[in-house]
Amino acid sequence: MLAPLKTLEQIVARLAETIDSLPLKRSEGFVSLVLELPQALAIAPEIPGPQFQFSHNHRGEIRAGYGIAGEWTAQGEARLQTLRTDAKRMSARWEHLDPDETGFSGFAMLGFAASPIQEPAAEPRALPNALLWLPELALSSRAGQAAVILSTALPVAREEVFARWKARLGQIIPRLNQPALDPLTPAQLDQGPTEPNAERWQDLVLSALEQIEQAYMEKVVVCRRLRLEGHRRFDLTRLNAALAYLFPSCQVVTIRRDVTSFVAATPERLFTQRCDRIEVDAIAGTVCRAPSADRDAALTHSLRTSSKELHEHMVVVDAINDALAHCSRRIEPPDGPRVMQLNNAQHLWSLIRAELDPGMDVFQLAELLHPTPATNGHPCALARAWLHRSEPIQRGWYTGAAGIIEPDLTGELWVLLRCARIHDRIADLYAGAGIVAGSDPDSEWQETEHKLAAMSTALQFA
């Protein structure tokens, strides 16, 4: 294993050898240079400035981006169509050079809030409503291999971009594959306000049940926000490590554009697109875990056999199938429902696969599949309108989606669940519960407590 500084020297030398092969004088577009790293990555380090990270412990994958080579924002009902136009323009003039033949390429991040309507910012430097982001330096690690990807807008002077990339490499490379941080002593977190409070929650759920009884909606997902305050600044590197350890089958997402970070540990893909194939997770129906094996097995059995939970799950499966029918040549029968067991909860989970119509991309698929009944309700438009009138908090990016976009505009997006918005020692946590006929306000409150525990437990070690 090369020492970090030796690795940095070799990468910078490789950059000097290859930079003159880049079309830096071209009048427009982008170029990405892919350089091999000597080993797979254990972490993507936190540094000052804009950055994002997607890591999945069980899959052994990390994608991270630092700095900004290009960015586009949008809001409103046409936000994804607007970003699709920007992405197609970017992709058409985006050249990739891989002199080490790694097989990796540049990538961008796509993310967007739950609602296309721009909410009044809860704080002045919140994430934009929808964002397409090409990082200046990216890290990609999978299947025991890794690469660093350097990107820039064109045209650019050789000396300028070399200096900029060298400085960025100096920030990142020495921090790669450092020994795991020693765990901190679990910290006491002070609980602040929760919105809605328990009394308002009861009213909200009962109001939703009245709408369901009147056949206005079949399902609606209501959420709450809990504020926690630590006695030290939350360390995102330690937080990501704790989330990866506690929830190895979840995608850990961290996005920071300014002083505030958005962090999620989500079990639910919106979809994965590879060429003309798509996989979609349908996750709905939840019970908690229990410390006793017998009690835990009993809860699993109750989840498998509950008519209420099975109905809630099938609402999501049917909605996904209906959405895919608009863009697919063939949809396979759902694989499930099975039980997905996390440390703090159990969910009914079905995997849905389809063969897509030619020419589909992530933007069109996101338009069709988001929001799902698992995070919004059904019928979609009626549930969204009711939530806009009734839900007392702004969701921001909670129950939105984010993920990685490949150069051909395929990729993978994840539903942003088990989330926290973090600034210094303050963390606002989000969780929701699906309300259908037969839901009980107290049980649904307890379900959100279990979901909030995912992030609150990890924050104790950050």
Short mmCIF file of C-alpha atoms in Angstrom, two decimals:
data_model
loop_
_atom_site.label_atom_id
_atom_site.label_comp_id
_atom_site.label_asym_id
_atom_site.label_seq_id
_atom_site.Cartn_x
_atom_site.Cartn_y
_atom_site.Cartn_z
CA MET A 1 0.00 0.00 0.00
CA LEU A 2 1.46 3.34 -1.03
CA ALA A 3 1.76 6.05 1.61
CA PRO A 4 -0.75 8.87 1.03
CA LEU A 5 1.90 11.43 0.04
CA LYS A 6 3.52 8.96 -2.35
CA THR A 7 0.12 8.34 -3.93
CA LEU A 8 -0.40 12.08 -4.30
CA GLU A 9 3.00 12.47 -6.00
CA GLN A 10 2.19 9.69 -8.46
CA ILE A 11 -1.28 11.05 -9.30
CA VAL A 12 0.07 14.58 -9.85
CA ALA A 13 2.86 13.17 -12.04
CA ARG A 14 0.27 11.21 -14.04
CA LEU A 15 -1.79 14.39 -14.41
CA ALA A 16 1.25 16.25 -15.77
CA GLU A 17 1.86 13.43 -18.28
CA THR A 18 -1.71 13.36 -19.60
CA ILE A 19 -3.08 16.90 -19.38
CA ASP A 20 -1.77 17.93 -22.78
CA SER A 21 -3.95 15.28 -24.43
CA LEU A 22 -7.09 17.10 -23.25
CA PRO A 23 -8.99 19.44 -25.62
CA LEU A 24 -8.65 22.39 -23.25
CA LYS A 25 -8.97 25.02 -25.99
CA ARG A 26 -12.30 23.74 -27.29
CA SER A 27 -14.82 26.57 -27.33
CA GLU A 28 -17.47 24.90 -25.18
CA GLY A 29 -18.42 21.78 -23.25
CA PHE A 30 -16.65 19.77 -20.56
CA VAL A 31 -13.80 17.31 -20.31
CA SER A 32 -13.08 14.67 -17.66
CA LEU A 33 -9.75 12.96 -17.02
CA VAL A 34 -9.87 9.57 -15.25
CA LEU A 35 -6.78 8.49 -13.28
CA GLU A 36 -6.45 5.16 -11.51
CA LEU A 37 -6.05 5.00 -7.74
CA PRO A 38 -3.89 2.21 -6.28
CA GLN A 39 -6.67 0.63 -4.20
CA ALA A 40 -10.37 0.69 -3.45
CA LEU A 41 -11.66 3.36 -1.11
CA ALA A 42 -12.73 2.89 2.48
CA ILE A 43 -14.04 6.44 2.88
CA ALA A 44 -14.69 9.62 0.95
CA PRO A 45 -13.24 12.30 3.22
CA GLU A 46 -15.00 15.45 4.35
CA ILE A 47 -13.26 18.70 3.42
CA PRO A 48 -14.42 22.34 3.40
CA GLY A 49 -16.59 23.40 0.49
CA PRO A 50 -19.33 21.91 -1.69
CA GLN A 51 -19.39 18.12 -1.81
CA PHE A 52 -21.66 15.09 -2.08
CA GLN A 53 -21.26 11.41 -1.30
CA PHE A 54 -23.19 8.20 -2.02
CA SER A 55 -21.88 5.09 -0.27
CA HIS A 56 -23.34 1.61 0.10
CA ASN A 57 -21.61 -0.71 2.55
CA HIS A 58 -23.01 -4.03 1.31
CA ARG A 59 -22.35 -3.20 -2.33
CA GLY A 60 -18.87 -1.86 -1.57
CA GLU A 61 -19.48 1.25 -3.65
CA ILE A 62 -18.57 4.90 -3.13
CA ARG A 63 -19.29 7.85 -5.42
CA ALA A 64 -18.27 11.29 -4.19
CA GLY A 65 -17.83 14.73 -5.70
CA TYR A 66 -15.99 17.88 -4.60
CA GLY A 67 -16.16 21.40 -5.97
CA ILE A 68 -18.19 22.49 -8.97
CA ALA A 69 -17.23 22.17 -12.63
CA GLY A 70 -20.81 22.82 -13.74
CA GLU A 71 -24.18 23.21 -12.09
CA TRP A 72 -27.76 23.85 -13.15
CA THR A 73 -30.81 24.52 -10.99
CA ALA A 74 -34.55 24.58 -11.61
CA GLN A 75 -37.88 24.74 -9.81
CA GLY A 76 -41.56 24.41 -10.65
CA GLU A 77 -43.54 21.68 -12.36
CA ALA A 78 -41.14 21.64 -15.34
CA ARG A 79 -37.99 21.39 -13.19
CA LEU A 80 -36.94 17.92 -14.43
CA GLN A 81 -37.65 18.77 -18.06
CA THR A 82 -35.53 21.90 -17.65
CA LEU A 83 -32.63 19.97 -16.14
CA ARG A 84 -32.99 17.27 -18.80
CA THR A 85 -32.41 19.90 -21.48
CA ASP A 86 -29.32 21.11 -19.59
CA ALA A 87 -28.07 17.53 -19.12
CA LYS A 88 -28.48 16.66 -22.81
CA ARG A 89 -26.50 19.76 -23.74
CA MET A 90 -23.80 18.85 -21.19
CA SER A 91 -23.63 15.22 -22.34
CA ALA A 92 -23.37 16.11 -26.03
CA ARG A 93 -20.17 18.11 -25.43
CA TRP A 94 -18.65 16.09 -22.58
CA GLU A 95 -15.44 14.23 -23.47
CA HIS A 96 -13.89 11.53 -21.25
CA LEU A 97 -10.26 10.42 -21.32
CA ASP A 98 -9.26 7.26 -19.45
CA PRO A 99 -5.53 6.81 -20.16
CA ASP A 100 -5.17 4.15 -17.44
CA GLU A 101 -8.06 2.12 -18.96
CA THR A 102 -9.89 1.94 -15.65
CA GLY A 103 -13.37 1.64 -17.17
CA PHE A 104 -14.59 4.51 -15.01
CA SER A 105 -16.01 7.76 -16.39
CA GLY A 106 -17.16 11.10 -15.12
CA PHE A 107 -20.58 11.44 -13.51
CA ALA A 108 -22.96 14.08 -12.22
CA MET A 109 -25.37 14.26 -9.31
CA LEU A 110 -29.10 14.87 -9.70
CA GLY A 111 -31.19 15.77 -6.67
CA PHE A 112 -34.50 17.45 -6.02
CA ALA A 113 -36.90 18.38 -3.24
CA ALA A 114 -40.14 16.58 -2.41
CA SER A 115 -42.29 19.26 -4.04
CA PRO A 116 -41.59 21.10 -7.30
CA ILE A 117 -42.88 24.27 -5.66
CA GLN A 118 -40.02 26.25 -4.16
CA GLU A 119 -40.72 26.56 -0.45
CA PRO A 120 -39.78 29.69 1.49
CA ALA A 121 -36.25 28.88 2.67
CA ALA A 122 -36.11 27.77 6.28
CA GLU A 123 -32.54 29.09 6.24
CA PRO A 124 -30.99 31.40 3.68
CA ARG A 125 -28.55 28.92 2.10
CA ALA A 126 -30.80 25.90 1.66
CA LEU A 127 -30.40 23.45 -1.20
CA PRO A 128 -32.08 24.60 -4.43
CA ASN A 129 -35.35 22.94 -5.41
CA ALA A 130 -33.69 20.81 -8.10
CA LEU A 131 -30.00 20.52 -8.87
CA LEU A 132 -27.76 18.96 -11.52
CA TRP A 133 -24.13 19.06 -10.36
CA LEU A 134 -20.94 18.09 -12.19
CA PRO A 135 -18.11 18.00 -9.60
CA GLU A 136 -14.59 19.27 -10.26
CA LEU A 137 -13.06 16.22 -8.56
CA ALA A 138 -14.90 12.92 -8.21
CA LEU A 139 -14.06 9.63 -6.55
CA SER A 140 -15.47 6.33 -7.74
CA SER A 141 -14.83 2.95 -6.10
CA ARG A 142 -16.37 -0.45 -6.81
CA ALA A 143 -15.39 -4.11 -7.12
CA GLY A 144 -11.98 -3.50 -5.54
CA GLN A 145 -10.99 -0.73 -7.98
CA ALA A 146 -11.01 3.05 -7.70
CA ALA A 147 -10.33 6.17 -9.73
CA VAL A 148 -10.17 9.91 -9.33
CA ILE A 149 -11.95 11.91 -12.03
CA LEU A 150 -11.03 15.53 -12.75
CA SER A 151 -13.49 17.67 -14.73
CA THR A 152 -13.58 21.20 -16.07
CA ALA A 153 -15.65 23.46 -18.26
CA LEU A 154 -14.09 24.49 -21.58
CA PRO A 155 -12.23 26.48 -22.74
CA VAL A 156 -9.61 26.75 -20.00
CA ALA A 157 -5.90 27.59 -19.88
CA ARG A 158 -3.62 24.62 -19.19
CA GLU A 159 -1.75 26.35 -16.37
CA GLU A 160 -4.97 27.43 -14.67
CA VAL A 161 -6.65 24.01 -14.69
CA PHE A 162 -3.45 22.17 -13.76
CA ALA A 163 -2.98 24.38 -10.70
CA ARG A 164 -6.63 24.04 -9.73
CA TRP A 165 -6.68 20.25 -10.10
CA LYS A 166 -3.34 19.86 -8.30
CA ALA A 167 -4.66 21.86 -5.35
CA ARG A 168 -7.85 19.78 -5.26
CA LEU A 169 -5.86 16.54 -5.35
CA GLY A 170 -3.74 17.83 -2.47
CA GLN A 171 -6.90 18.27 -0.41
CA ILE A 172 -8.29 14.78 -1.10
CA ILE A 173 -5.61 12.17 -1.83
CA PRO A 174 -3.74 12.38 1.53
CA ARG A 175 -7.04 11.77 3.33
CA LEU A 176 -7.95 8.60 1.45
CA ASN A 177 -7.87 5.26 3.26
CA GLN A 178 -6.79 6.74 6.54
CA PRO A 179 -7.27 4.40 9.50
CA ALA A 180 -10.83 4.22 10.77
CA LEU A 181 -11.64 6.91 13.27
CA ASP A 182 -11.86 5.75 16.85
CA PRO A 183 -15.51 5.79 17.93
CA LEU A 184 -16.44 8.69 20.13
CA THR A 185 -18.13 8.13 23.44
CA PRO A 186 -21.89 8.25 22.76
CA ALA A 187 -22.99 11.82 23.30
CA GLN A 188 -26.09 13.08 25.01
CA LEU A 189 -28.38 14.82 22.53
CA ASP A 190 -30.86 17.39 23.77
CA GLN A 191 -34.32 17.05 22.26
CA GLY A 192 -35.88 20.21 20.95
CA PRO A 193 -39.34 20.78 19.48
CA THR A 194 -41.11 18.28 17.24
CA GLU A 195 -43.52 19.46 14.56
CA PRO A 196 -46.28 18.54 14.62
CA ASN A 197 -46.47 17.73 18.32
CA ALA A 198 -48.33 14.64 19.54
CA GLU A 199 -51.67 16.43 19.84
CA ARG A 200 -51.43 18.02 16.39
CA TRP A 201 -50.34 14.66 14.99
CA GLN A 202 -53.52 13.05 16.27
CA ASP A 203 -55.58 15.73 14.54
CA LEU A 204 -53.59 15.38 11.31
CA VAL A 205 -53.96 11.59 11.13
CA LEU A 206 -57.66 11.69 12.01
CA SER A 207 -58.20 14.32 9.33
CA ALA A 208 -56.40 12.07 6.81
CA LEU A 209 -58.52 9.08 7.85
CA GLU A 210 -61.68 11.12 7.34
CA GLN A 211 -60.56 11.94 3.79
CA ILE A 212 -59.79 8.27 3.17
CA GLU A 213 -63.17 7.19 4.56
CA GLN A 214 -64.85 9.63 2.18
CA ALA A 215 -62.87 8.05 -0.71
CA TYR A 216 -61.06 11.32 -1.43
CA MET A 217 -57.76 9.44 -1.09
CA GLU A 218 -56.67 5.83 -0.63
CA LYS A 219 -53.42 6.65 1.18
CA VAL A 220 -51.47 9.68 2.34
CA VAL A 221 -48.05 9.93 3.99
CA VAL A 222 -47.70 12.45 6.80
CA CYS A 223 -44.35 13.37 8.32
CA ARG A 224 -42.86 15.08 11.33
CA ARG A 225 -39.66 16.91 12.11
CA LEU A 226 -37.64 16.55 15.32
CA ARG A 227 -34.83 18.88 16.36
CA LEU A 228 -31.82 17.50 18.23
CA GLU A 229 -28.92 19.53 19.60
CA GLY A 230 -25.53 18.06 20.41
CA HIS A 231 -22.89 19.27 22.82
CA ARG A 232 -20.25 19.26 20.08
CA ARG A 233 -20.23 19.95 16.35
CA PHE A 234 -21.48 16.93 14.42
CA ASP A 235 -18.61 15.29 12.49
CA LEU A 236 -19.90 14.13 9.09
CA THR A 237 -17.09 11.62 8.54
CA ARG A 238 -17.94 9.88 11.80
CA LEU A 239 -21.67 10.18 11.09
CA ASN A 240 -21.30 8.52 7.68
CA ALA A 241 -19.20 5.74 9.23
CA ALA A 242 -21.81 5.18 11.95
CA LEU A 243 -24.66 5.06 9.42
CA ALA A 244 -22.74 2.63 7.19
CA TYR A 245 -22.11 0.37 10.19
CA LEU A 246 -25.63 0.53 11.60
CA PHE A 247 -27.41 0.28 8.22
CA PRO A 248 -25.08 -1.55 5.81
CA SER A 249 -27.88 -2.34 3.34
CA CYS A 250 -28.89 1.33 3.04
CA GLN A 251 -27.54 4.03 0.76
CA VAL A 252 -25.85 6.73 2.83
CA VAL A 253 -26.20 10.13 1.17
CA THR A 254 -24.46 13.36 2.18
CA ILE A 255 -24.92 16.62 0.29
CA ARG A 256 -23.43 19.97 1.27
CA ARG A 257 -23.44 23.10 -0.83
CA ASP A 258 -22.84 25.63 1.93
CA VAL A 259 -22.75 25.51 5.72
CA THR A 260 -25.72 23.14 6.01
CA SER A 261 -25.45 19.42 5.21
CA PHE A 262 -28.26 17.08 4.20
CA VAL A 263 -27.70 13.46 5.28
CA ALA A 264 -29.83 10.36 4.66
CA ALA A 265 -29.56 6.61 5.26
CA THR A 266 -32.23 5.33 2.90
CA PRO A 267 -33.29 1.76 2.16
CA GLU A 268 -35.34 2.72 -0.90
CA ARG A 269 -34.21 3.21 -4.47
CA LEU A 270 -36.46 5.25 -6.64
CA PHE A 271 -34.94 3.22 -9.50
CA THR A 272 -31.77 1.92 -11.12
CA GLN A 273 -31.53 2.26 -14.91
CA ARG A 274 -28.90 0.37 -16.90
CA CYS A 275 -29.39 0.76 -20.67
CA ASP A 276 -32.99 -0.33 -21.31
CA ARG A 277 -33.45 -2.18 -18.00
CA ILE A 278 -34.93 -0.71 -14.83
CA GLU A 279 -35.31 -1.95 -11.25
CA VAL A 280 -37.62 -0.20 -8.78
CA ASP A 281 -38.03 -0.77 -5.06
CA ALA A 282 -41.56 -0.87 -3.66
CA ILE A 283 -41.25 -0.41 0.11
CA ALA A 284 -44.33 0.13 2.25
CA GLY A 285 -45.68 -1.58 5.34
CA THR A 286 -43.62 -1.28 8.50
CA VAL A 287 -43.21 -2.77 11.96
CA CYS A 288 -40.47 -2.25 14.51
CA ARG A 289 -37.75 -4.69 15.62
CA ALA A 290 -37.62 -6.37 19.01
CA PRO A 291 -34.63 -7.41 21.16
CA SER A 292 -36.12 -10.86 21.77
CA ALA A 293 -35.78 -13.30 18.85
CA ASP A 294 -39.22 -14.75 19.53
CA ARG A 295 -40.86 -11.33 19.70
CA ASP A 296 -39.00 -10.18 16.58
CA ALA A 297 -40.19 -13.25 14.66
CA ALA A 298 -43.73 -12.59 15.83
CA LEU A 299 -43.51 -9.03 14.53
CA THR A 300 -42.22 -10.31 11.18
CA HIS A 301 -45.16 -12.70 10.97
CA SER A 302 -47.60 -9.93 11.81
CA LEU A 303 -46.12 -7.79 9.03
CA ARG A 304 -46.46 -10.60 6.49
CA THR A 305 -50.09 -11.29 7.40
CA SER A 306 -51.48 -7.84 8.28
CA SER A 307 -54.23 -6.87 5.83
CA LYS A 308 -53.58 -3.20 6.58
CA GLU A 309 -49.81 -3.44 5.89
CA LEU A 310 -50.30 -5.63 2.81
CA HIS A 311 -52.86 -3.20 1.42
CA GLU A 312 -50.52 -0.26 1.99
CA HIS A 313 -47.78 -2.20 0.20
CA MET A 314 -49.91 -3.14 -2.79
CA VAL A 315 -50.95 0.48 -3.31
CA VAL A 316 -47.27 1.25 -3.93
CA VAL A 317 -46.70 -1.80 -6.16
CA ASP A 318 -49.74 -0.97 -8.30
CA ALA A 319 -48.72 2.68 -8.65
CA ILE A 320 -45.20 1.71 -9.80
CA ASN A 321 -46.61 -0.75 -12.33
CA ASP A 322 -49.00 1.93 -13.62
CA ALA A 323 -46.11 4.40 -14.01
CA LEU A 324 -43.88 1.87 -15.78
CA ALA A 325 -46.69 0.98 -18.17
CA HIS A 326 -46.16 4.42 -19.77
CA CYS A 327 -42.52 3.76 -20.64
CA SER A 328 -41.93 0.00 -20.82
CA ARG A 329 -42.15 -2.75 -23.41
CA ARG A 330 -42.41 -5.44 -20.74
CA ILE A 331 -42.94 -5.43 -16.96
CA GLU A 332 -42.02 -8.52 -14.96
CA PRO A 333 -44.26 -9.76 -12.14
CA PRO A 334 -43.19 -8.24 -8.79
CA ASP A 335 -40.59 -10.17 -6.84
CA GLY A 336 -42.14 -10.06 -3.38
CA PRO A 337 -43.32 -8.92 -1.01
CA ARG A 338 -40.40 -9.97 1.12
CA VAL A 339 -39.39 -8.57 4.50
CA MET A 340 -36.49 -6.11 4.56
CA GLN A 341 -35.00 -6.12 8.05
CA LEU A 342 -33.04 -3.10 9.22
CA ASN A 343 -31.64 -2.50 12.69
CA ASN A 344 -34.60 -0.43 13.79
CA ALA A 345 -37.49 -1.48 11.51
CA GLN A 346 -38.89 -4.14 9.17
CA HIS A 347 -40.51 -3.28 5.84
CA LEU A 348 -42.44 -5.12 3.18
CA TRP A 349 -40.35 -4.93 0.02
CA SER A 350 -41.02 -5.92 -3.59
CA LEU A 351 -38.58 -5.61 -6.48
CA ILE A 352 -40.09 -4.59 -9.81
CA ARG A 353 -38.17 -4.99 -13.07
CA ALA A 354 -39.04 -3.84 -16.57
CA GLU A 355 -37.65 -3.46 -20.08
CA LEU A 356 -37.88 0.19 -21.08
CA ASP A 357 -38.95 1.81 -24.30
CA PRO A 358 -36.02 3.11 -26.38
CA GLY A 359 -34.62 6.50 -25.42
CA MET A 360 -35.76 6.68 -21.81
CA ASP A 361 -33.46 8.51 -19.38
CA VAL A 362 -33.33 9.25 -15.65
CA PHE A 363 -35.16 12.56 -15.97
CA GLN A 364 -38.15 11.03 -17.74
CA LEU A 365 -38.21 8.10 -15.32
CA ALA A 366 -38.02 10.37 -12.28
CA GLU A 367 -40.93 12.37 -13.68
CA LEU A 368 -43.02 9.19 -13.91
CA LEU A 369 -41.99 7.51 -10.64
CA HIS A 370 -41.67 10.39 -8.18
CA PRO A 371 -43.35 10.80 -5.80
CA THR A 372 -44.35 7.23 -4.96
CA PRO A 373 -47.32 6.42 -2.73
CA ALA A 374 -44.71 5.29 -0.17
CA THR A 375 -43.73 8.93 0.42
CA ASN A 376 -46.70 10.96 -0.82
CA GLY A 377 -49.91 8.96 -1.16
CA HIS A 378 -52.45 7.77 -3.70
CA PRO A 379 -53.91 9.09 -5.91
CA CYS A 380 -50.76 11.17 -6.24
CA ALA A 381 -52.23 14.55 -7.19
CA LEU A 382 -54.97 14.43 -4.55
CA ALA A 383 -52.55 13.34 -1.83
CA ARG A 384 -50.08 16.06 -2.77
CA ALA A 385 -52.79 18.72 -2.73
CA TRP A 386 -54.03 17.58 0.68
CA LEU A 387 -50.52 17.59 2.11
CA HIS A 388 -49.88 21.07 0.72
CA ARG A 389 -52.97 22.29 2.58
CA SER A 390 -52.59 20.28 5.76
CA GLU A 391 -49.02 19.31 6.57
CA PRO A 392 -47.59 21.87 9.03
CA ILE A 393 -43.90 21.62 8.06
CA GLN A 394 -41.77 22.15 4.97
CA ARG A 395 -40.22 18.89 3.77
CA GLY A 396 -37.42 20.37 1.69
CA TRP A 397 -35.43 17.47 0.22
CA TYR A 398 -36.91 14.91 2.63
CA THR A 399 -38.85 12.41 0.43
CA GLY A 400 -37.25 13.99 -2.62
CA ALA A 401 -34.63 11.97 -4.51
CA ALA A 402 -30.94 12.11 -5.35
CA GLY A 403 -28.39 9.97 -7.11
CA ILE A 404 -25.76 9.54 -9.78
CA ILE A 405 -26.20 10.37 -13.47
CA GLU A 406 -23.93 8.68 -16.02
CA PRO A 407 -22.77 10.42 -19.22
CA ASP A 408 -25.50 8.66 -21.25
CA LEU A 409 -28.13 10.04 -18.82
CA THR A 410 -28.88 6.67 -17.25
CA GLY A 411 -28.19 6.09 -13.58
CA GLU A 412 -29.64 5.49 -10.14
CA LEU A 413 -31.77 7.65 -7.83
CA TRP A 414 -32.64 7.04 -4.18
CA VAL A 415 -35.66 8.24 -2.23
CA LEU A 416 -34.39 10.53 0.54
CA LEU A 417 -35.62 8.92 3.76
CA ARG A 418 -34.26 8.69 7.34
CA CYS A 419 -32.93 12.20 6.84
CA ALA A 420 -31.34 15.00 8.82
CA ARG A 421 -30.47 18.58 7.94
CA ILE A 422 -27.35 19.40 9.94
CA HIS A 423 -25.69 22.68 10.82
CA ASP A 424 -22.94 22.71 13.41
CA ARG A 425 -24.54 21.20 16.57
CA ILE A 426 -28.15 21.32 15.33
CA ALA A 427 -29.86 18.46 13.47
CA ASP A 428 -33.43 18.50 12.16
CA LEU A 429 -34.60 14.90 11.62
CA TYR A 430 -37.51 13.80 9.41
CA ALA A 431 -39.70 10.70 9.33
CA GLY A 432 -43.16 9.84 8.04
CA ALA A 433 -45.89 7.23 8.20
CA GLY A 434 -48.36 6.02 5.58
CA ILE A 435 -52.01 6.50 6.55
CA VAL A 436 -54.56 4.09 5.10
CA ALA A 437 -57.92 2.78 6.26
CA GLY A 438 -57.33 1.12 9.63
CA SER A 439 -54.38 3.30 10.65
CA ASP A 440 -54.14 4.30 14.30
CA PRO A 441 -52.61 7.70 15.21
CA ASP A 442 -50.68 6.36 18.21
CA SER A 443 -49.25 3.42 16.23
CA GLU A 444 -48.24 5.71 13.37
CA TRP A 445 -46.55 8.10 15.83
CA GLN A 446 -44.61 5.15 17.23
CA GLU A 447 -43.59 4.14 13.71
CA THR A 448 -42.07 7.58 13.17
CA GLU A 449 -40.24 7.23 16.50
CA HIS A 450 -38.59 4.03 15.26
CA LYS A 451 -37.65 5.69 11.98
CA LEU A 452 -36.22 8.77 13.71
CA ALA A 453 -34.10 6.46 15.86
CA ALA A 454 -32.06 5.48 12.79
CA MET A 455 -30.49 8.92 12.50
CA SER A 456 -30.60 9.89 16.18
CA THR A 457 -28.63 6.78 17.16
CA ALA A 458 -25.92 7.50 14.58
CA LEU A 459 -25.73 11.16 15.62
CA GLN A 460 -24.75 10.11 19.14
CA PHE A 461 -21.47 8.81 17.69
CA ALA A 462 -20.79 11.84 15.49
#
